[in-house]
């Protein structure tokens, strides 16, 4: 057998050919939604800055339905987003209710002191819509902006 054939049969050699980026291992979380409440900043027990907010995303029709306490169908899923570090303090004025965001990060689950569990998206990057509140990020074409080609 040649070395090449041996490498193909070795599972470790196959795994080494597809390394994940160190910053985003297999736990990659991407959320696009609308901010439900204005973001808030806190200091953690270790003194680190933590910015947190909730977003809502539309539910896919392919997902099983969810209902509220009164039995009404819920068209949204809600997710907690956290971002650690002082750099996120400059984002606070723009992380406001109704603003569209795209969050890239990873999922974290942890136990709370009262025995409950929490699952949240830890943001590495946050893209905020600057086109306004609940407006499309690409403006709709107007008659003046679209003209069909003229025949000569």
Tab-separated table of N, CA and C in Angstrom:
chain	number	residue	atom	x	y	z
A	1	UNK	N	0.820	-1.179	0.000
A	1	UNK	CA	0.000	0.000	0.000
A	1	UNK	C	0.868	1.248	0.000
A	2	UNK	N	0.360	2.271	-0.645
A	2	UNK	CA	1.090	3.536	-0.637
A	2	UNK	C	0.627	4.375	0.541
A	3	UNK	N	1.387	5.437	0.814
A	3	UNK	CA	1.019	6.319	1.925
A	3	UNK	C	-0.336	6.980	1.680
A	4	UNK	N	-0.609	7.301	0.441
A	4	UNK	CA	-1.869	7.969	0.115
A	4	UNK	C	-3.059	7.071	0.438
A	5	UNK	N	-2.986	5.816	0.115
A	5	UNK	CA	-4.059	4.878	0.411
A	5	UNK	C	-4.226	4.735	1.920
A	6	UNK	N	-3.109	4.655	2.665
A	6	UNK	CA	-3.185	4.550	4.121
A	6	UNK	C	-3.858	5.783	4.724
A	7	UNK	N	-3.557	6.963	4.208
A	7	UNK	CA	-4.140	8.194	4.741
A	7	UNK	C	-5.644	8.227	4.502
A	8	UNK	N	-6.083	7.686	3.397
A	8	UNK	CA	-7.516	7.683	3.118
A	8	UNK	C	-8.274	6.777	4.083
A	9	UNK	N	-7.648	5.746	4.554
A	9	UNK	CA	-8.308	4.821	5.477
A	9	UNK	C	-8.213	5.279	6.920
A	10	UNK	N	-7.295	6.191	7.208
A	10	UNK	CA	-7.107	6.671	8.572
A	10	UNK	C	-8.135	7.768	8.860
A	11	UNK	N	-9.083	7.535	9.811
A	11	UNK	CA	-10.102	8.551	10.105
A	11	UNK	C	-9.509	9.860	10.617
A	12	UNK	N	-8.390	9.803	11.357
A	12	UNK	CA	-7.766	11.032	11.853
A	12	UNK	C	-7.255	11.886	10.697
A	13	UNK	N	-6.715	11.257	9.675
A	13	UNK	CA	-6.218	12.006	8.524
A	13	UNK	C	-7.361	12.680	7.782
A	14	UNK	N	-8.511	12.012	7.695
A	14	UNK	CA	-9.665	12.613	7.031
A	14	UNK	C	-10.179	13.813	7.809
A	15	UNK	N	-10.237	13.716	9.122
A	15	UNK	CA	-10.720	14.831	9.936
A	15	UNK	C	-9.779	16.024	9.851
A	16	UNK	N	-8.504	15.782	9.777
A	16	UNK	CA	-7.538	16.876	9.737
A	16	UNK	C	-7.678	17.701	8.461
A	17	UNK	N	-8.249	17.142	7.409
A	17	UNK	CA	-8.376	17.858	6.152
A	17	UNK	C	-9.457	18.932	6.200
A	18	UNK	N	-10.346	18.909	7.185
A	18	UNK	CA	-11.448	19.864	7.270
A	18	UNK	C	-11.454	20.579	8.619
A	19	UNK	N	-10.443	21.405	8.889
A	19	UNK	CA	-10.431	22.082	10.198
A	19	UNK	C	-11.473	23.190	10.243
A	20	UNK	N	-12.112	23.349	11.403
A	20	UNK	CA	-13.044	24.445	11.621
A	20	UNK	C	-12.245	25.669	12.063
A	21	UNK	N	-12.732	26.866	11.780
A	21	UNK	CA	-12.049	28.040	12.330
A	21	UNK	C	-12.065	27.969	13.852
A	22	UNK	N	-10.990	28.370	14.474
A	22	UNK	CA	-10.884	28.277	15.929
A	22	UNK	C	-11.930	29.128	16.625
A	23	UNK	N	-12.298	30.267	16.039
A	23	UNK	CA	-13.251	31.157	16.695
A	23	UNK	C	-14.664	30.593	16.669
A	24	UNK	N	-15.026	29.867	15.624
A	24	UNK	CA	-16.356	29.293	15.506
A	24	UNK	C	-16.241	27.792	15.286
A	25	UNK	N	-16.184	27.024	16.346
A	25	UNK	CA	-16.219	25.582	16.146
A	25	UNK	C	-17.610	25.177	15.662
A	26	UNK	N	-17.989	23.970	15.796
A	26	UNK	CA	-19.269	23.496	15.269
A	26	UNK	C	-20.459	24.210	15.888
A	27	UNK	N	-20.296	24.900	16.989
A	27	UNK	CA	-21.381	25.602	17.666
A	27	UNK	C	-21.506	27.018	17.094
A	28	UNK	N	-22.018	27.128	15.893
A	28	UNK	CA	-22.229	28.412	15.228
A	28	UNK	C	-23.707	28.747	15.271
A	29	UNK	N	-24.045	29.955	15.700
A	29	UNK	CA	-25.434	30.372	15.861
A	29	UNK	C	-25.643	31.667	15.087
A	30	UNK	N	-26.603	31.676	14.169
A	30	UNK	CA	-26.929	32.860	13.383
A	30	UNK	C	-28.409	33.143	13.580
A	31	UNK	N	-28.720	34.347	14.031
A	31	UNK	CA	-30.117	34.732	14.262
A	31	UNK	C	-30.373	36.060	13.558
A	32	UNK	N	-31.509	36.165	12.892
A	32	UNK	CA	-31.965	37.415	12.304
A	32	UNK	C	-33.340	37.681	12.867
A	33	UNK	N	-33.540	38.872	13.415
A	33	UNK	CA	-34.830	39.165	14.016
A	33	UNK	C	-34.983	40.624	14.360
A	34	UNK	N	-35.984	40.890	15.182
A	34	UNK	CA	-36.334	42.236	15.604
A	34	UNK	C	-36.175	42.313	17.120
A	35	UNK	N	-35.555	43.380	17.608
A	35	UNK	CA	-35.344	43.546	19.042
A	35	UNK	C	-36.684	43.817	19.724
A	36	UNK	N	-36.963	43.089	20.809
A	36	UNK	CA	-38.228	43.181	21.534
A	36	UNK	C	-38.202	44.319	22.554
A	37	UNK	N	-37.107	44.458	23.316
A	37	UNK	CA	-36.945	45.517	24.317
A	37	UNK	C	-35.561	46.124	24.142
A	38	UNK	N	-35.402	47.384	24.541
A	38	UNK	CA	-34.097	48.036	24.458
A	38	UNK	C	-33.044	47.210	25.199
A	39	UNK	N	-31.837	47.200	24.651
A	39	UNK	CA	-30.736	46.468	25.273
A	39	UNK	C	-30.358	47.113	26.604
A	40	UNK	N	-29.836	46.287	27.514
A	40	UNK	CA	-29.390	46.755	28.825
A	40	UNK	C	-27.981	46.254	29.073
A	41	UNK	N	-27.216	47.038	29.830
A	41	UNK	CA	-25.844	46.662	30.170
A	41	UNK	C	-25.757	46.366	31.665
A	42	UNK	N	-24.993	45.355	31.989
A	42	UNK	CA	-24.778	44.935	33.371
A	42	UNK	C	-23.296	44.666	33.577
A	43	UNK	N	-22.893	44.614	34.845
A	43	UNK	CA	-21.563	44.131	35.196
A	43	UNK	C	-21.730	42.727	35.741
A	44	UNK	N	-20.922	41.789	35.261
A	44	UNK	CA	-20.983	40.421	35.762
A	44	UNK	C	-20.295	40.359	37.127
A	45	UNK	N	-20.360	39.199	37.773
A	45	UNK	CA	-19.696	39.030	39.074
A	45	UNK	C	-18.197	39.244	38.975
A	46	UNK	N	-17.643	38.972	37.818
A	46	UNK	CA	-16.202	39.171	37.611
A	46	UNK	C	-15.877	40.596	37.180
A	47	UNK	N	-16.894	41.451	37.058
A	47	UNK	CA	-16.666	42.838	36.678
A	47	UNK	C	-16.644	43.081	35.176
A	48	UNK	N	-16.975	42.061	34.395
A	48	UNK	CA	-16.994	42.183	32.944
A	48	UNK	C	-18.324	42.815	32.510
A	49	UNK	N	-18.313	43.587	31.426
A	49	UNK	CA	-19.528	44.211	30.901
A	49	UNK	C	-20.312	43.169	30.106
A	50	UNK	N	-21.630	43.137	30.339
A	50	UNK	CA	-22.523	42.216	29.635
A	50	UNK	C	-23.701	43.027	29.102
A	51	UNK	N	-23.886	43.019	27.786
A	51	UNK	CA	-25.033	43.674	27.147
A	51	UNK	C	-26.005	42.577	26.759
A	52	UNK	N	-27.279	42.766	27.068
A	52	UNK	CA	-28.268	41.726	26.801
A	52	UNK	C	-29.537	42.328	26.213
A	53	UNK	N	-30.161	41.564	25.308
A	53	UNK	CA	-31.443	41.944	24.720
A	53	UNK	C	-32.124	40.707	24.168
A	54	UNK	N	-33.429	40.819	23.913
A	54	UNK	CA	-34.195	39.714	23.339
A	54	UNK	C	-34.613	40.077	21.924
A	55	UNK	N	-34.621	39.066	21.049
A	55	UNK	CA	-35.108	39.272	19.696
A	55	UNK	C	-36.233	38.283	19.407
A	56	UNK	N	-37.046	38.625	18.434
A	56	UNK	CA	-38.078	37.703	17.963
A	56	UNK	C	-37.801	37.414	16.503
A	57	UNK	N	-38.043	36.161	16.128
A	57	UNK	CA	-37.882	35.740	14.748
A	57	UNK	C	-39.166	35.045	14.312
A	58	UNK	N	-39.564	35.212	13.056
A	58	UNK	CA	-40.787	34.535	12.616
A	58	UNK	C	-40.605	33.024	12.600
A	59	UNK	N	-41.650	32.319	12.979
A	59	UNK	CA	-41.615	30.852	12.953
A	59	UNK	C	-41.845	30.357	11.534
A	60	UNK	N	-41.151	29.331	11.176
A	60	UNK	CA	-41.329	28.712	9.870
A	60	UNK	C	-42.624	27.905	9.863
A	61	UNK	N	-43.369	27.921	8.748
A	61	UNK	CA	-44.574	27.083	8.673
A	61	UNK	C	-44.266	25.590	8.796
A	62	UNK	N	-43.018	25.215	8.550
A	62	UNK	CA	-42.629	23.805	8.655
A	62	UNK	C	-42.476	23.361	10.108
A	63	UNK	N	-42.352	24.314	11.042
A	63	UNK	CA	-42.198	23.978	12.451
A	63	UNK	C	-43.553	23.647	13.067
A	64	UNK	N	-43.593	22.786	14.066
A	64	UNK	CA	-44.861	22.534	14.762
A	64	UNK	C	-45.337	23.811	15.443
A	65	UNK	N	-46.643	24.022	15.523
A	65	UNK	CA	-47.150	25.269	16.107
A	65	UNK	C	-46.859	25.365	17.602
A	66	UNK	N	-46.699	26.621	18.071
A	66	UNK	CA	-46.545	26.927	19.488
A	66	UNK	C	-47.725	27.791	19.895
A	67	UNK	N	-48.143	27.664	21.152
A	67	UNK	CA	-49.303	28.413	21.616
A	67	UNK	C	-48.964	29.148	22.906
A	68	UNK	N	-49.613	30.314	23.113
A	68	UNK	CA	-49.428	31.035	24.359
A	68	UNK	C	-50.336	30.446	25.435
A	69	UNK	N	-50.355	31.057	26.605
A	69	UNK	CA	-51.124	30.514	27.731
A	69	UNK	C	-52.625	30.523	27.481
A	70	UNK	N	-53.095	31.413	26.613
A	70	UNK	CA	-54.526	31.467	26.287
A	70	UNK	C	-54.892	30.575	25.108
A	71	UNK	N	-53.924	29.855	24.561
A	71	UNK	CA	-54.195	28.942	23.458
A	71	UNK	C	-54.102	29.564	22.079
A	72	UNK	N	-53.650	30.821	21.983
A	72	UNK	CA	-53.491	31.471	20.682
A	72	UNK	C	-52.170	31.045	20.056
A	73	UNK	N	-52.154	30.850	18.734
A	73	UNK	CA	-50.891	30.463	18.091
A	73	UNK	C	-49.875	31.598	18.154
A	74	UNK	N	-48.623	31.241	18.363
A	74	UNK	CA	-47.538	32.217	18.409
A	74	UNK	C	-46.798	32.211	17.073
A	75	UNK	N	-46.768	33.336	16.376
A	75	UNK	CA	-46.059	33.372	15.100
A	75	UNK	C	-44.564	33.635	15.254
A	76	UNK	N	-44.081	33.807	16.501
A	76	UNK	CA	-42.691	34.189	16.739
A	76	UNK	C	-41.994	33.206	17.680
A	77	UNK	N	-40.686	33.109	17.531
A	77	UNK	CA	-39.811	32.502	18.528
A	77	UNK	C	-39.000	33.633	19.137
A	78	UNK	N	-38.686	33.530	20.425
A	78	UNK	CA	-37.944	34.567	21.127
A	78	UNK	C	-36.612	34.004	21.604
A	79	UNK	N	-35.556	34.812	21.482
A	79	UNK	CA	-34.211	34.383	21.851
A	79	UNK	C	-33.517	35.470	22.647
A	80	UNK	N	-32.773	35.044	23.663
A	80	UNK	CA	-31.961	35.953	24.463
A	80	UNK	C	-30.592	36.058	23.806
A	81	UNK	N	-30.094	37.283	23.662
A	81	UNK	CA	-28.773	37.525	23.087
A	81	UNK	C	-27.936	38.230	24.145
A	82	UNK	N	-26.699	37.790	24.337
A	82	UNK	CA	-25.770	38.452	25.245
A	82	UNK	C	-24.480	38.745	24.497
A	83	UNK	N	-23.837	39.839	24.871
A	83	UNK	CA	-22.548	40.211	24.286
A	83	UNK	C	-21.660	40.687	25.426
A	84	UNK	N	-20.452	40.149	25.506
A	84	UNK	CA	-19.546	40.461	26.604
A	84	UNK	C	-18.448	41.414	26.135
A	85	UNK	N	-18.165	42.422	26.941
A	85	UNK	CA	-17.064	43.334	26.669
A	85	UNK	C	-17.517	44.778	26.544
A	86	UNK	N	-16.574	45.690	26.819
A	86	UNK	CA	-16.885	47.115	26.799
A	86	UNK	C	-17.211	47.629	25.412
A	87	UNK	N	-16.722	46.982	24.363
A	87	UNK	CA	-16.973	47.484	23.006
A	87	UNK	C	-18.460	47.531	22.686
A	88	UNK	N	-19.275	46.709	23.365
A	88	UNK	CA	-20.709	46.668	23.069
A	88	UNK	C	-21.457	47.840	23.681
A	89	UNK	N	-20.842	48.578	24.599
A	89	UNK	CA	-21.507	49.741	25.185
A	89	UNK	C	-21.805	50.801	24.127
A	90	UNK	N	-20.950	50.914	23.125
A	90	UNK	CA	-21.194	51.900	22.068
A	90	UNK	C	-22.385	51.509	21.188
A	91	UNK	N	-22.812	50.257	21.237
A	91	UNK	CA	-23.957	49.790	20.454
A	91	UNK	C	-25.295	50.083	21.143
A	92	UNK	N	-25.271	50.341	22.440
A	92	UNK	CA	-26.517	50.489	23.203
A	92	UNK	C	-27.514	51.475	22.598
A	93	UNK	N	-27.101	52.668	22.137
A	93	UNK	CA	-28.091	53.594	21.586
A	93	UNK	C	-28.815	53.063	20.341
A	94	UNK	N	-28.198	52.116	19.641
A	94	UNK	CA	-28.806	51.573	18.423
A	94	UNK	C	-29.524	50.248	18.650
A	95	UNK	N	-29.279	49.585	19.770
A	95	UNK	CA	-29.943	48.314	20.076
A	95	UNK	C	-31.264	48.613	20.782
A	96	UNK	N	-32.201	49.130	20.021
A	96	UNK	CA	-33.474	49.579	20.577
A	96	UNK	C	-34.633	48.774	20.016
A	97	UNK	N	-35.733	48.818	20.737
A	97	UNK	CA	-36.938	48.076	20.360
A	97	UNK	C	-37.353	48.410	18.926
A	98	UNK	N	-37.658	47.349	18.166
A	98	UNK	CA	-38.113	47.508	16.790
A	98	UNK	C	-37.020	47.484	15.756
A	99	UNK	N	-35.754	47.522	16.169
A	99	UNK	CA	-34.640	47.543	15.231
A	99	UNK	C	-34.343	46.127	14.749
A	100	UNK	N	-34.113	45.986	13.450
A	100	UNK	CA	-33.747	44.685	12.889
A	100	UNK	C	-32.261	44.424	13.125
A	101	UNK	N	-31.935	43.174	13.502
A	101	UNK	CA	-30.543	42.811	13.744
A	101	UNK	C	-30.244	41.436	13.155
A	102	UNK	N	-28.971	41.239	12.867
A	102	UNK	CA	-28.438	39.933	12.495
A	102	UNK	C	-27.321	39.654	13.490
A	103	UNK	N	-27.424	38.541	14.197
A	103	UNK	CA	-26.471	38.203	15.250
A	103	UNK	C	-25.713	36.945	14.844
A	104	UNK	N	-24.387	37.016	14.907
A	104	UNK	CA	-23.516	35.862	14.660
A	104	UNK	C	-22.801	35.550	15.956
A	105	UNK	N	-22.815	34.308	16.351
A	105	UNK	CA	-22.161	33.930	17.593
A	105	UNK	C	-22.269	32.449	17.839
A	106	UNK	N	-22.461	32.075	19.075
A	106	UNK	CA	-22.557	30.671	19.471
A	106	UNK	C	-23.578	30.531	20.572
A	107	UNK	N	-24.088	29.321	20.730
A	107	UNK	CA	-25.112	29.040	21.731
A	107	UNK	C	-24.455	28.637	23.041
A	108	UNK	N	-24.965	29.221	24.121
A	108	UNK	CA	-24.471	28.907	25.458
A	108	UNK	C	-25.642	28.469	26.314
A	109	UNK	N	-25.471	27.394	27.046
A	109	UNK	CA	-26.479	26.991	28.028
A	109	UNK	C	-25.800	26.977	29.389
A	110	UNK	N	-26.546	27.436	30.385
A	110	UNK	CA	-25.960	27.495	31.738
A	110	UNK	C	-27.061	27.323	32.761
A	111	UNK	N	-26.649	26.929	33.968
A	111	UNK	CA	-27.580	26.777	35.081
A	111	UNK	C	-27.659	28.085	35.850
A	112	UNK	N	-28.884	28.491	36.179
A	112	UNK	CA	-29.097	29.698	36.968
A	112	UNK	C	-29.088	29.343	38.455
A	113	UNK	N	-28.832	30.314	39.341
A	113	UNK	CA	-28.777	30.024	40.786
A	113	UNK	C	-30.069	29.431	41.340
A	114	UNK	N	-31.227	29.732	40.711
A	114	UNK	CA	-32.498	29.219	41.224
A	114	UNK	C	-32.832	27.817	40.697
A	115	UNK	N	-31.880	27.201	39.991
A	115	UNK	CA	-32.082	25.837	39.514
A	115	UNK	C	-32.604	25.737	38.086
A	116	UNK	N	-33.076	26.838	37.530
A	116	UNK	CA	-33.536	26.820	36.135
A	116	UNK	C	-32.345	26.849	35.201
A	117	UNK	N	-32.590	26.615	33.941
A	117	UNK	CA	-31.547	26.685	32.934
A	117	UNK	C	-31.775	27.858	32.002
A	118	UNK	N	-30.722	28.338	31.379
A	118	UNK	CA	-30.822	29.426	30.413
A	118	UNK	C	-30.068	29.032	29.163
A	119	UNK	N	-30.672	29.328	28.017
A	119	UNK	CA	-30.013	29.125	26.721
A	119	UNK	C	-30.007	30.474	26.036
A	120	UNK	N	-28.836	30.903	25.586
A	120	UNK	CA	-28.720	32.215	24.970
A	120	UNK	C	-27.691	32.194	23.854
A	121	UNK	N	-27.806	33.172	22.970
A	121	UNK	CA	-26.833	33.345	21.907
A	121	UNK	C	-25.790	34.339	22.387
A	122	UNK	N	-24.528	33.934	22.401
A	122	UNK	CA	-23.436	34.830	22.764
A	122	UNK	C	-22.931	35.457	21.471
A	123	UNK	N	-23.111	36.759	21.345
A	123	UNK	CA	-22.791	37.463	20.102
A	123	UNK	C	-21.296	37.679	19.944
A	124	UNK	N	-20.802	37.394	18.763
A	124	UNK	CA	-19.448	37.759	18.362
A	124	UNK	C	-19.515	38.965	17.430
A	125	UNK	N	-20.588	39.028	16.623
A	125	UNK	CA	-20.828	40.154	15.720
A	125	UNK	C	-22.319	40.454	15.725
A	126	UNK	N	-22.658	41.736	15.657
A	126	UNK	CA	-24.045	42.166	15.562
A	126	UNK	C	-24.139	43.177	14.428
A	127	UNK	N	-25.009	42.897	13.470
A	127	UNK	CA	-25.276	43.821	12.378
A	127	UNK	C	-26.640	44.443	12.643
A	128	UNK	N	-26.691	45.770	12.644
A	128	UNK	CA	-27.914	46.493	12.986
A	128	UNK	C	-28.423	47.211	11.753
A	129	UNK	N	-29.730	47.109	11.497
A	129	UNK	CA	-30.325	47.800	10.360
A	129	UNK	C	-30.286	49.302	10.605
A	130	UNK	N	-29.679	50.028	9.683
A	130	UNK	CA	-29.641	51.483	9.785
A	130	UNK	C	-30.678	52.141	8.892
A	131	UNK	N	-31.520	51.340	8.250
A	131	UNK	CA	-32.503	51.912	7.326
A	131	UNK	C	-33.735	52.411	8.052
A	132	UNK	N	-33.793	52.235	9.347
A	132	UNK	CA	-34.944	52.707	10.110
A	132	UNK	C	-35.610	51.558	10.833
A	133	UNK	N	-36.694	51.856	11.500
A	133	UNK	CA	-37.405	50.874	12.287
A	133	UNK	C	-38.351	50.069	11.405
A	134	UNK	N	-38.170	48.765	11.387
A	134	UNK	CA	-39.029	47.833	10.673
A	134	UNK	C	-39.236	48.204	9.204
A	135	UNK	N	-38.228	48.794	8.597
A	135	UNK	CA	-38.275	49.093	7.167
A	135	UNK	C	-37.345	48.129	6.463
A	136	UNK	N	-37.633	47.847	5.170
A	136	UNK	CA	-36.711	46.977	4.453
A	136	UNK	C	-35.342	47.638	4.339
A	137	UNK	N	-34.281	46.828	4.373
A	137	UNK	CA	-32.942	47.402	4.284
A	137	UNK	C	-32.624	47.861	2.867
A	138	UNK	N	-33.351	47.351	1.874
A	138	UNK	CA	-33.187	47.797	0.498
A	138	UNK	C	-34.465	48.523	0.117
A	139	UNK	N	-34.377	49.820	-0.240
A	139	UNK	CA	-35.597	50.555	-0.536
A	139	UNK	C	-36.325	49.990	-1.745
A	140	UNK	N	-37.644	50.104	-1.714
A	140	UNK	CA	-38.457	49.652	-2.845
A	140	UNK	C	-38.175	50.558	-4.036
A	141	UNK	N	-38.087	49.997	-5.249
A	141	UNK	CA	-37.845	50.852	-6.418
A	141	UNK	C	-39.057	51.741	-6.690
A	142	UNK	N	-38.785	52.935	-7.113
A	142	UNK	CA	-39.854	53.852	-7.488
A	142	UNK	C	-39.884	53.971	-9.002
A	143	UNK	N	-40.952	54.551	-9.525
A	143	UNK	CA	-41.044	54.713	-10.977
A	143	UNK	C	-39.889	55.549	-11.501
A	144	UNK	N	-39.489	56.574	-10.741
A	144	UNK	CA	-38.422	57.452	-11.194
A	144	UNK	C	-37.074	56.732	-11.205
A	145	UNK	N	-36.892	55.752	-10.342
A	145	UNK	CA	-35.582	55.090	-10.274
A	145	UNK	C	-35.457	53.952	-11.271
A	146	UNK	N	-36.561	53.484	-11.840
A	146	UNK	CA	-36.494	52.390	-12.801
A	146	UNK	C	-37.046	52.854	-14.137
A	147	UNK	N	-36.214	52.769	-15.141
A	147	UNK	CA	-36.632	53.122	-16.490
A	147	UNK	C	-36.230	51.982	-17.413
A	148	UNK	N	-37.178	51.416	-18.164
A	148	UNK	CA	-36.789	50.357	-19.092
A	148	UNK	C	-35.880	50.906	-20.176
A	149	UNK	N	-35.069	50.042	-20.772
A	149	UNK	CA	-34.171	50.522	-21.823
A	149	UNK	C	-34.968	51.100	-22.991
A	150	UNK	N	-34.464	52.198	-23.554
A	150	UNK	CA	-35.123	52.854	-24.689
A	150	UNK	C	-34.597	52.288	-25.994
A	151	UNK	N	-35.506	52.064	-26.916
A	151	UNK	CA	-35.078	51.589	-28.241
A	151	UNK	C	-34.564	52.759	-29.033
A	152	UNK	N	-33.515	52.537	-29.794
A	152	UNK	CA	-32.952	53.617	-30.605
A	152	UNK	C	-33.367	53.517	-32.027
